[in-house]
XYZ file of C-alpha atoms in Angstrom:
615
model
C 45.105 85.686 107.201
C 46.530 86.747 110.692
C 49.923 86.297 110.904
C 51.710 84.098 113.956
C 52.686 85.930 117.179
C 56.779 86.358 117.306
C 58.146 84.478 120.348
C 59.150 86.878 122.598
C 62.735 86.384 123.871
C 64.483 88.052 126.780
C 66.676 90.509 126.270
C 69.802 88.760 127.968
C 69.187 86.228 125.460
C 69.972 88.362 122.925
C 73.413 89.998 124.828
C 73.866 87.741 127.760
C 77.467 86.212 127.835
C 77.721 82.798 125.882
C 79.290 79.813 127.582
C 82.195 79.744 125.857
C 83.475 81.850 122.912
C 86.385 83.412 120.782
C 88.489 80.035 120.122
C 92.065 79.931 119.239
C 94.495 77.210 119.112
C 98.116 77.086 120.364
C 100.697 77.505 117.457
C 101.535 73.158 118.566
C 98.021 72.962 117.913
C 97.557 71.051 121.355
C 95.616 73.539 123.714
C 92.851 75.382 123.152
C 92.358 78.688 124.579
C 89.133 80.140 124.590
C 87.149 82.548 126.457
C 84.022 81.891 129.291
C 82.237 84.158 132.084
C 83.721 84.526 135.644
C 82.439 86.629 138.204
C 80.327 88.366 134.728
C 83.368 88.998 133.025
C 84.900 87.392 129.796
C 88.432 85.387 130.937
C 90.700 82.976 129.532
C 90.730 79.721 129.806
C 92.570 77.170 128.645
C 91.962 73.206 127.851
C 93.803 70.240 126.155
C 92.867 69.070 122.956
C 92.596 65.056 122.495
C 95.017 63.825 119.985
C 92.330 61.438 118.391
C 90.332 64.862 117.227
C 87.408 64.225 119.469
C 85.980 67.657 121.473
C 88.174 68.909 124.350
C 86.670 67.410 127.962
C 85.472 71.377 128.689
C 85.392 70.481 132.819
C 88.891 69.946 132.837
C 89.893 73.639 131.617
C 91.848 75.938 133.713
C 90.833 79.592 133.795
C 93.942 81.738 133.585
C 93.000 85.285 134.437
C 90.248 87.219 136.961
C 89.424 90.189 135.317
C 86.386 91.234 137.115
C 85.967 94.877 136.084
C 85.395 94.845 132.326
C 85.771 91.907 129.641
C 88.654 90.728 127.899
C 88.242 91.516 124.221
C 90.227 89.286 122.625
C 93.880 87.593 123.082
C 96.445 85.802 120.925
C 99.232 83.131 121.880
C 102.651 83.765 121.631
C 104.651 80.837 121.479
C 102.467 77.505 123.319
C 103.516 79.053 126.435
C 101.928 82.166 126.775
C 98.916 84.083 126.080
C 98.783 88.286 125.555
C 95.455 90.411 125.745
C 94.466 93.780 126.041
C 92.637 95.798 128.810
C 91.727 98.949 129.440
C 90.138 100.739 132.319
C 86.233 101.421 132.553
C 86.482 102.205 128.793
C 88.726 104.653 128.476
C 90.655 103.175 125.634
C 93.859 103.228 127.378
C 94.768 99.846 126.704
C 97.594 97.576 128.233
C 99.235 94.778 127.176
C 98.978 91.773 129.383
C 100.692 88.333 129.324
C 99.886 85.618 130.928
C 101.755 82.431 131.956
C 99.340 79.337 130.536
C 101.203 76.812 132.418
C 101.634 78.967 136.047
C 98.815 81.392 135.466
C 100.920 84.317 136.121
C 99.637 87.509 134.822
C 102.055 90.740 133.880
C 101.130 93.706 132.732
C 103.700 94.280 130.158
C 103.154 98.084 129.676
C 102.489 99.013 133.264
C 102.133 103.081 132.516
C 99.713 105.387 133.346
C 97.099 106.949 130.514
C 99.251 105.623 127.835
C 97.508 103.386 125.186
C 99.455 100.605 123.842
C 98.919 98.074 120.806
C 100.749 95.441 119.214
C 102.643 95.959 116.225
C 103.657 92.575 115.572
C 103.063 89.316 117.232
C 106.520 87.873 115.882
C 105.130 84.838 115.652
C 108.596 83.443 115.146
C 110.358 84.792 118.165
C 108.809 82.858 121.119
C 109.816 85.469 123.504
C 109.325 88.699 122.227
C 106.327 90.960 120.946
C 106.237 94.519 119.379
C 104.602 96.954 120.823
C 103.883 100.853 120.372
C 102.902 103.066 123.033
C 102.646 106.740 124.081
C 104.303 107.256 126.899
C 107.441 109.541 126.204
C 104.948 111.755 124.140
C 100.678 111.672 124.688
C 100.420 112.270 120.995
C 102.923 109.489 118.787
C 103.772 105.720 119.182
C 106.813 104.900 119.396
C 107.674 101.118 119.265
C 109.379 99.051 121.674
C 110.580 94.915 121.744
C 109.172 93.889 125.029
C 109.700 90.119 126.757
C 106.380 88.641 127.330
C 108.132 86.837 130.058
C 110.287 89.567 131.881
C 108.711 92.851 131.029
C 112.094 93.912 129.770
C 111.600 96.521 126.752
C 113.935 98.264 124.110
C 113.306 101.104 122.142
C 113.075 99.750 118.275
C 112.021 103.176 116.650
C 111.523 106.315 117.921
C 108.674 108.577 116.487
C 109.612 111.765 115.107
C 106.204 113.066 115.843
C 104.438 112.836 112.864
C 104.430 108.555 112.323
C 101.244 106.867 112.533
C 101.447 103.836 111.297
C 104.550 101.371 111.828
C 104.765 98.049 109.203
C 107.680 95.136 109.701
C 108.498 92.678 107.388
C 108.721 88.940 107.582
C 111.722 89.187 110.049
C 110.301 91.074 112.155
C 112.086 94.451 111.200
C 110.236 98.071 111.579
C 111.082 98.820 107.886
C 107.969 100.616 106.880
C 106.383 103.924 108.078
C 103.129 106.377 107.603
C 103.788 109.736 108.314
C 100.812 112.710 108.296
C 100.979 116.254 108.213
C 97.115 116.353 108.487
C 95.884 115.887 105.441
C 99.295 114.763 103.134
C 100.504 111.108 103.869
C 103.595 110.075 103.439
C 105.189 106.443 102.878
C 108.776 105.965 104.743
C 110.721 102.774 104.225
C 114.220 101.290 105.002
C 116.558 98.649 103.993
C 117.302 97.737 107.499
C 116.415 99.041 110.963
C 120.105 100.517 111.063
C 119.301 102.769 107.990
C 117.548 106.268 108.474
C 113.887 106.301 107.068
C 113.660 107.984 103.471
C 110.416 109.234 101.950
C 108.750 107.117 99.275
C 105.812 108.570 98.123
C 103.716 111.865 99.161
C 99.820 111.463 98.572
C 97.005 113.646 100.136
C 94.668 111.792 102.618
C 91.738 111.273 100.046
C 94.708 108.711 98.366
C 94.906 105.286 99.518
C 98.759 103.840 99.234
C 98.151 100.959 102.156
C 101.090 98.877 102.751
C 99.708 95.444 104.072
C 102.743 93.388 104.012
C 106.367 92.445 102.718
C 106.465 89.982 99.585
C 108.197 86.990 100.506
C 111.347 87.909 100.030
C 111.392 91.299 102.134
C 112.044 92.727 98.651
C 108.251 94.700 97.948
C 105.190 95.018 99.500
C 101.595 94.201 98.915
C 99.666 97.361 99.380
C 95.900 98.390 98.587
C 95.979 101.406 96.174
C 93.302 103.655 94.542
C 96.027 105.863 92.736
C 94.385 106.484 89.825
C 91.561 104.967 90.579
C 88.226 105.051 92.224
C 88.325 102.238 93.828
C 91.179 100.469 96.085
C 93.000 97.661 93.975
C 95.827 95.280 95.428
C 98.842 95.752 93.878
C 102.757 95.515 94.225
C 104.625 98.432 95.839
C 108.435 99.399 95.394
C 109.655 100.315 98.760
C 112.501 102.031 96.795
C 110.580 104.251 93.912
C 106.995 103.987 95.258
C 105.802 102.555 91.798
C 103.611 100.239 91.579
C 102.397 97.088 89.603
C 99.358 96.690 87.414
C 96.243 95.548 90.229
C 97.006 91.615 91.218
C 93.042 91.821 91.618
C 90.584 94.933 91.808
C 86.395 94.587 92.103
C 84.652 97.274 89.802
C 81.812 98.160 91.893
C 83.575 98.336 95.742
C 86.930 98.751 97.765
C 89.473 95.751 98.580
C 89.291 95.027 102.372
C 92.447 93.367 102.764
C 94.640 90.185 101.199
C 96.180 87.421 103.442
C 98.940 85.053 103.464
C 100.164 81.787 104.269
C 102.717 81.920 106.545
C 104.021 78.210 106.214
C 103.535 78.304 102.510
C 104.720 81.618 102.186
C 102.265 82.455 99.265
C 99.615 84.799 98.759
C 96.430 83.191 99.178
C 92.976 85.494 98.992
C 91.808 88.711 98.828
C 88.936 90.194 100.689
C 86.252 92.451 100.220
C 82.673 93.778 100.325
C 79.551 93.580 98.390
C 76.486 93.184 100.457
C 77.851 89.869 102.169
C 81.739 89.517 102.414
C 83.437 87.645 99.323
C 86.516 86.432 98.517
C 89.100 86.087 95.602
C 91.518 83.296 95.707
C 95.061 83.485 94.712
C 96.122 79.719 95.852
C 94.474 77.029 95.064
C 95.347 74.715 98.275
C 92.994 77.991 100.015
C 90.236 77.884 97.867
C 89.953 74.016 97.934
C 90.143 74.677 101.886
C 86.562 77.033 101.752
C 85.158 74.762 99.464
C 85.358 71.975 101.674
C 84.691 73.616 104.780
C 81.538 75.608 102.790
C 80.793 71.520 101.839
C 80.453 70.901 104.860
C 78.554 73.870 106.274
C 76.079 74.646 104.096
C 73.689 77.722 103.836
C 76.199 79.220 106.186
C 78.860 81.933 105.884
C 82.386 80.426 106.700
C 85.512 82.364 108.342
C 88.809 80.804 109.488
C 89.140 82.151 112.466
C 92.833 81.174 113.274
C 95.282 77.890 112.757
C 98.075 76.094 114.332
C 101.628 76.565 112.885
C 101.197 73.481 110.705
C 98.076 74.675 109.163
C 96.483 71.655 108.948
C 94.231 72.544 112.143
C 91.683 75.414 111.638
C 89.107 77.156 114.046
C 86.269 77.901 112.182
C 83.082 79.814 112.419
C 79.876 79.086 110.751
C 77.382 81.937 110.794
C 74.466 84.000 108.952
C 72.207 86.828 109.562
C 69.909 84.907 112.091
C 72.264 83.174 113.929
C 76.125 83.889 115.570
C 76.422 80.215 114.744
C 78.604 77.827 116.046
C 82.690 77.513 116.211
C 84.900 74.541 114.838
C 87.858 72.589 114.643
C 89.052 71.620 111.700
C 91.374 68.920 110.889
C 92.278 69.059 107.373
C 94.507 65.555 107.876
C 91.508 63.901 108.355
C 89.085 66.136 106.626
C 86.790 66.444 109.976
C 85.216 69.092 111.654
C 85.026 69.029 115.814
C 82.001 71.470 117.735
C 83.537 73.924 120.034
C 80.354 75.380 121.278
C 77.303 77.161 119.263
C 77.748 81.084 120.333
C 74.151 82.039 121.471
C 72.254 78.316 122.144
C 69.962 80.498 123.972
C 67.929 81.488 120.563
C 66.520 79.325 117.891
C 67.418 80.704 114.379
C 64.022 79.634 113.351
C 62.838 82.920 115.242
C 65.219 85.175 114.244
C 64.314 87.486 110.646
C 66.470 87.784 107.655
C 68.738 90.539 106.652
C 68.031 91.463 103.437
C 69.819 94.047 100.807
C 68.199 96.814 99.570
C 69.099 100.053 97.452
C 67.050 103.277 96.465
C 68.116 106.545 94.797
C 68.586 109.776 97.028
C 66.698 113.393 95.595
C 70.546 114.374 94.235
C 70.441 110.830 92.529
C 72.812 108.785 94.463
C 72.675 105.746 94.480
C 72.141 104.208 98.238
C 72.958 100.680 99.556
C 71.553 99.527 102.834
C 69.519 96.608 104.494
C 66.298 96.013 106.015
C 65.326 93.362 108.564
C 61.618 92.507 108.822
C 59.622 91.134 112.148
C 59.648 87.255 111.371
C 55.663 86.535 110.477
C 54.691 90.028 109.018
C 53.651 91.460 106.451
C 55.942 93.996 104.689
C 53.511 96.657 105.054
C 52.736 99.617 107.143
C 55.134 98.631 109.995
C 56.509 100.614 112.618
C 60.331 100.878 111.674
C 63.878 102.096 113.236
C 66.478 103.830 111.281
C 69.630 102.668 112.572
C 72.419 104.700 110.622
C 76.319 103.697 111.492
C 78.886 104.926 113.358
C 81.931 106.266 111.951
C 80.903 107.836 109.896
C 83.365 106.622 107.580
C 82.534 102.648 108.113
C 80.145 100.909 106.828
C 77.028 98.426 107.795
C 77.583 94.509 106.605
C 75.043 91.540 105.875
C 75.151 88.915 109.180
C 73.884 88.394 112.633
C 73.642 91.936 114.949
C 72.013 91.129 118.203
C 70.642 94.532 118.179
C 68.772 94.398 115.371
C 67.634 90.853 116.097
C 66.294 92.156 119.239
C 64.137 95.277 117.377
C 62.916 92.409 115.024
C 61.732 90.662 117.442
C 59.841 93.024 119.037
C 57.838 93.592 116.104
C 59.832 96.229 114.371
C 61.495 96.253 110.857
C 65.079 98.177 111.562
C 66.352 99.352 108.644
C 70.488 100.740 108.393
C 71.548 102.765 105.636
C 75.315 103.263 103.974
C 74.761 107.092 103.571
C 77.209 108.533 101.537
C 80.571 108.761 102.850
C 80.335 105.036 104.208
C 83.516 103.375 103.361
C 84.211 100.274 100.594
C 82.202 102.307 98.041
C 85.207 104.191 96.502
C 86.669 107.215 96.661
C 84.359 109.605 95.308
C 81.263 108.164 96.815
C 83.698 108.656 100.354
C 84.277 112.289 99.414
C 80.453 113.102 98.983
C 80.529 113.102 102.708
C 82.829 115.701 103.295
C 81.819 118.869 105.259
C 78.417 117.081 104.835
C 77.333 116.623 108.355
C 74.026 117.796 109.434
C 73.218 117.762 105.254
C 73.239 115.649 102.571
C 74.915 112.921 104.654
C 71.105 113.603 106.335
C 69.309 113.888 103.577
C 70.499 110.094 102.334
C 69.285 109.306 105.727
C 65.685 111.263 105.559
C 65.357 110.046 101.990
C 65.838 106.557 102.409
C 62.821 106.886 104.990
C 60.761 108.504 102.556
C 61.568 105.388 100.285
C 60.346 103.088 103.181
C 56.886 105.269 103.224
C 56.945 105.382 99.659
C 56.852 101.370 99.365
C 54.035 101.542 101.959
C 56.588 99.200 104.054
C 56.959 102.066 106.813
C 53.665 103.600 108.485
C 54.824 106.840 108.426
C 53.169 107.580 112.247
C 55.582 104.903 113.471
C 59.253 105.928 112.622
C 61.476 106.005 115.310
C 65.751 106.091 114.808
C 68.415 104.807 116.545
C 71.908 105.273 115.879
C 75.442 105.167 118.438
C 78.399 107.794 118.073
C 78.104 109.262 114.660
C 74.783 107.119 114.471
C 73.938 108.977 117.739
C 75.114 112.622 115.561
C 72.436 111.543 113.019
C 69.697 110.923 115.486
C 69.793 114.126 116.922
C 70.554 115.728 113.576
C 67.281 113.565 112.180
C 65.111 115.149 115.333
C 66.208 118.609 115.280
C 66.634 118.891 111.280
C 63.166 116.932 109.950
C 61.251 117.277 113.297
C 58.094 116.339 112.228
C 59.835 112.700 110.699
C 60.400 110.488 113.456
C 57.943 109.519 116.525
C 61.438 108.356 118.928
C 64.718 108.851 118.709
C 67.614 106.926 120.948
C 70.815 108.767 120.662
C 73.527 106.621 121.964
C 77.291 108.092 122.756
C 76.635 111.143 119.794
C 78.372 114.347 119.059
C 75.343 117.392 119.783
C 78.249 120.223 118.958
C 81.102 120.043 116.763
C 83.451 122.846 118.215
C 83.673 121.077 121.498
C 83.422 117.465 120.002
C 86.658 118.465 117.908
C 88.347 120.201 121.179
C 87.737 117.426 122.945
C 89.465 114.658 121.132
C 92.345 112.395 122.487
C 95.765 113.798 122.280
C 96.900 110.615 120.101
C 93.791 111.995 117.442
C 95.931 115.256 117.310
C 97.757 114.118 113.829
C 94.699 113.961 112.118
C 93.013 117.120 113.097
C 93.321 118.996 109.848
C 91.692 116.219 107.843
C 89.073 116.886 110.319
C 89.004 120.194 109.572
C 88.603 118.737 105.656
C 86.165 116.356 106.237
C 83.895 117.804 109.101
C 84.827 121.499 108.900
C 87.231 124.197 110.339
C 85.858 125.692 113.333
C 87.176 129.099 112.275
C 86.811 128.886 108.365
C 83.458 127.072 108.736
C 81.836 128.840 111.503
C 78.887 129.077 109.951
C 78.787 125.467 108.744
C 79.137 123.267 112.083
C 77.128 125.921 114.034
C 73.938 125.255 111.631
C 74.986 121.614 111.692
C 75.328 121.015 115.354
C 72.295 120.092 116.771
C 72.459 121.459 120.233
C 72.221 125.216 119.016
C 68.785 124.254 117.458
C 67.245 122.304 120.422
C 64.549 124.309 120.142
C 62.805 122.607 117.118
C 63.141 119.328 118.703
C 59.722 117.487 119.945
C 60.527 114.562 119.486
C 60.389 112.008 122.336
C 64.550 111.671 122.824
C 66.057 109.117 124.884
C 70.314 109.418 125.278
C 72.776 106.720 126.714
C 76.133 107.870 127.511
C 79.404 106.495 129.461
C 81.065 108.844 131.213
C 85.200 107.560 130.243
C 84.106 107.881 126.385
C 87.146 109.284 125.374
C 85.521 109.799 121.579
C 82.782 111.381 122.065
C 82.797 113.291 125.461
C 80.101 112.886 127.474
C 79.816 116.500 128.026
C 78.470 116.273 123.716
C 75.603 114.005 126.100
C 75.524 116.425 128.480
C 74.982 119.809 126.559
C 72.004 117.993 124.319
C 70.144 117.224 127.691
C 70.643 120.660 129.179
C 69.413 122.650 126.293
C 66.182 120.033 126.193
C 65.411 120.055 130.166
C 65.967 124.164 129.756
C 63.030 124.180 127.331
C 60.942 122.277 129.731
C 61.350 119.026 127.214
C 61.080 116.262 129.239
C 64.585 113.169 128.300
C 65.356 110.209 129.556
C 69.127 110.121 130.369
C 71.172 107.320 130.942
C 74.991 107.605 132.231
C 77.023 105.114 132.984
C 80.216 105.574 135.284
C 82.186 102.174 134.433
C 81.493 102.942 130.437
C 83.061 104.713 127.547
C 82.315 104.774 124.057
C 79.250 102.097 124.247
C 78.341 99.897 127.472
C 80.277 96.820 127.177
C 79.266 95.247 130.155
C 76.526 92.957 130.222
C 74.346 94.005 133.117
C 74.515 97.874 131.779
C 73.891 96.425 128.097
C 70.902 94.812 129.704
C 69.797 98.276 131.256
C 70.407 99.941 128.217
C 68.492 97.709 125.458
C 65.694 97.143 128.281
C 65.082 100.732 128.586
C 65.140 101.247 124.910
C 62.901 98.798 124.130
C 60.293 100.548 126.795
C 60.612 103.762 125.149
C 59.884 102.828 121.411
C 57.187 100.238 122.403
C 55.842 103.215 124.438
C 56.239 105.989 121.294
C 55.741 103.242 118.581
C 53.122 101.144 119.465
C 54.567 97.199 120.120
């Protein structure tokens, strides 16, 4: 029986702006701000919320900033008066801190500095005129952390780095009484009674030990931190600021790593714990939570459901509904009256209906590890003898998740099954399935890649004439490495923002990377001690096996992976008299973020593989 065409969508319908997006509410719970396209760009906007729970009147909001050069990302309040985002400039990662006036619309940049990167540490969601923030500017390489006024600018120096901090933690007052230190690859846990009191040392682990402080207890007294001392995997537990012991795990999962645990800040309880099988899960602590999700879930059904953010009250809730086919649609919800109140459905533009499911998979590599990954299939085909693209992960130490991924939507839709992989070294799988990865580049990190492939052929799901692979940063690393190391394996490759050599990949990282160069070393290799390794792993000193049809996307501001890693792969090729399609783009960095290059980008991709792997 013939199977029914796929309805062909556009590709802006797949990465075209939506109309409105990324919701949050006021701590009063009485404005909305939310995000919607000016001039191309996202910008905030702001809107009143009806006290009778009906959906804000959306032609009465008031845009608050004109950023016309790249997106804003994301934003928080801070206090119902003001609003702080992040920017940085043509994607070069160093990021500002902005605040904005809702009420006048006046916009200061609160860390006006040039190339330094700043972050918040903490929102103090209590103070109404205050933030933390850590920057670089007395030294390239550390943070230190300052207490700036969103309104004035004004900024104090709350802790100076040392030069070997890289991770600052407060408790519930507000105070920087926690501290990571790193020699390179030995981490250290600092803590102090009071920001008056030197920092003392805690606990020494190497790097391949996880001791993560998430947050005080409620009485400043101890800290809930994920651990795998001891252990393969990480386990939440109860850390002694003072002796660095630790309780028995509050809650561990046998088969993967803890995300993360959250609290209620009103309630001052602990309330879930978060973490990752093939979909996101969750483990409640408090019951008020867990009746919370099962209402909400109650109400949404066949849908995953995230809080997204609350009022101060928490009895107001933004949610988001989603699943693998669909970015689904944003909510508020009023748990006083037990409704829920549409924001806006994130991409109305597709039908779910058309979209293909996600589904988990697993298969056994040749040294007999066990591999977890997914495969999407074309909506309306059979599961046989298709033309598929390999997408392997950045990171490399991150790790692919079930839900909706407009690129891999978009493949599907063009008729091909995609197929992403959790090679070893992805994180959430433990600690010794982490360390398989190390100094494993170019090898049996490849090798998981190359034999989940031969799995594909092996199921007769894959026509083995019609593999192509995809992959951005170290996805983009494992595209050329798949080209250049099994040549005769894959009919296209697009190699988006990867590293082609490691010696000048490693030379070339940002100064504020510097502290964790000799876990590089570790995990990658030592470009004096390992010579031997990253040359035979680099794939730009063995261009001369490639022949496969490459295409490469880079931004020239990526401040990861340097676009001369871009440039070196294309020389060697063109040298040979191998003919590669080369995209650069100047307003980009690591991955085109704006929506007309996006457009370019996925455009020209789909061209090539429809040209090298039939459509």
């Amino acid at each position: 029986m013939a199977s029914e065409p796929l309805k062909r969508y556009d590709v802006r319908d797949f990465f075209g702006k939506p109309d409105r997006s990324f919701f949050r509410l006021s701590p009063d719970g009485k404005t909305l701000g939310f995000m919607q396209p000016y001039k191309r760009r996202e910008n905030l906007h702001v809107v009143l919320l009806p006290p009778d729970g009906t959906a804000p009147d959306f032609n009465r909001a008031r845009r608050l900033t004109e950023e016309t050069e790249r997106d804003i990302a994301g934003f928080f309040w801070k206090g119902n008066s003001h609003i702080l985002y992040v920017k940085d400039f043509g994607g070069d990662e160093n990021y500002h801190v902005v605040s904005v006036d809702v009420l006048s619309g006046k916009v200061k940049d609160l860390t006006p500095l040039p190339k330094i990167r700043a972050s918040i540490v903490d929102d103090l969601r209590d103070d109404p005129d205050h933030v933390l923030v850590q920057h670089n500017k007395r030294d390239s390489k550390v943070f230190d952390v300052y207490r700036i006024n969103v309104i004035t600018g004004d900024s104090t120096l709350v802790a100076q780095n040392p030069g070997n901090i890289t991770q600052w933690l407060t408790d519930h007052a507000g105070r920087v009484r926690i501290a990571t230190t790193t020699d390179g690859v030995n981490t250290s846990l600092l803590s102090r009674s009071s920001e008056k009191d030197p920092f003392k040392t805690v606990l020494t682990t190497d790097f391949r030990t996880t001791v993560a402080p998430l947050f005080f207890t409620f009485d400043n007294k101890s800290l809930y931190a994920l651990s795998n001392r001891g252990r393969d995997k990480t386990a939440l537990v109860i850390l002694d600021p003072d002796s660095g012991e630790e309780s028995k795990p509050l809650f561990e999962n046998p088969d993967v790593d803890l995300d993360g645990a959250s609290f209620s800040h009103k309630r001052k309880v602990l309330t879930q714990a978060n973490f990752n099988t093939w979909k996101e899960q969750r483990h409640f602590f408090d019951p008020e939570t867990k009746a919370l999700f099962a209402r909400l879930q109650g109400k949404l059904p066949g849908y995953e459901v995230v809080i997204q953010n609350e009022n101060l009250a928490e009895d107001m809730f933004i949610v988001a509904a989603y699943s693998d086919r669909t970015p689904g649609t944003r909510y508020v919800y009023s748990a006083r009256s037990d409704t829920l109140t549409t924001l806006g459905e994130i991409n109305p533009r597709i039908d779910p209906a058309h979209m293909a499911t996600t589904q988990a998979v697993t298969y056994t590599t040749r040294d007999g590890l066990k591999i977890n990954g997914y495969l999407t299939l074309p909506l309306n085909r059979e599961a046989r003898n298709l033309p598929v693209i390999v997408n392997p992960h950045g990171g490399p130490w991150s790790r692919d998740s079930w839900g909706f991924n407009p690129e891999i939507q978009f493949l599907a839709n063009r008729g091909f099954a995609v197929f992403q992989i959790n090679y070893r070294g992805s994180t959430g799988y433990g600690r010794a399935f982490w360390e398989k990865s190390f100094k494993q580049w170019g090898r049996t990190m490849q090798d998981d890649i190359t034999d989940g492939v031969a799995w594909l052929i092996r199921e007769g799901i894959a026509d083995p004439k019609r593999v192509g692979i995809y992959g951005g940063s170290y996805g983009g690393y494992a595209t050329l490495a798949g080209v250049t190391f099994t040549p005769d394996l894959y009919a296209a490759a697009v190699d988006y923002v990867g590293v082609a050599n490691l010696f000048t990949f490693m030379k070339s990282i940002p100064p504020y990377w510097a502290p964790y160069l000799k876990m590089m070393h570790e995990m990658v290799g030592d470009p004096e001690k390992d010579k031997e390794l990253l040359n035979a792993s680099s794939p730009v000193f063995h261009a001369d096996r490639i022949k496969t049809p490459l295409f490469v996307a880079q931004g020239t501001n990526d401040p990861r992976v340097n676009k001369n890693e871009s440039d070196q792969m294309v020389e060697a090729l063109r040298k040979r008299g191998v003919a590669v399609q080369y995209m650069v783009k100047e307003n980009e960095g690591h991955g085109f973020h704006n929506e007309e290059n996006q457009f370019d980008f996925y455009g020209a991709m789909e061209a090539f593989f429809s040209q090298y792997l039939g459509k």
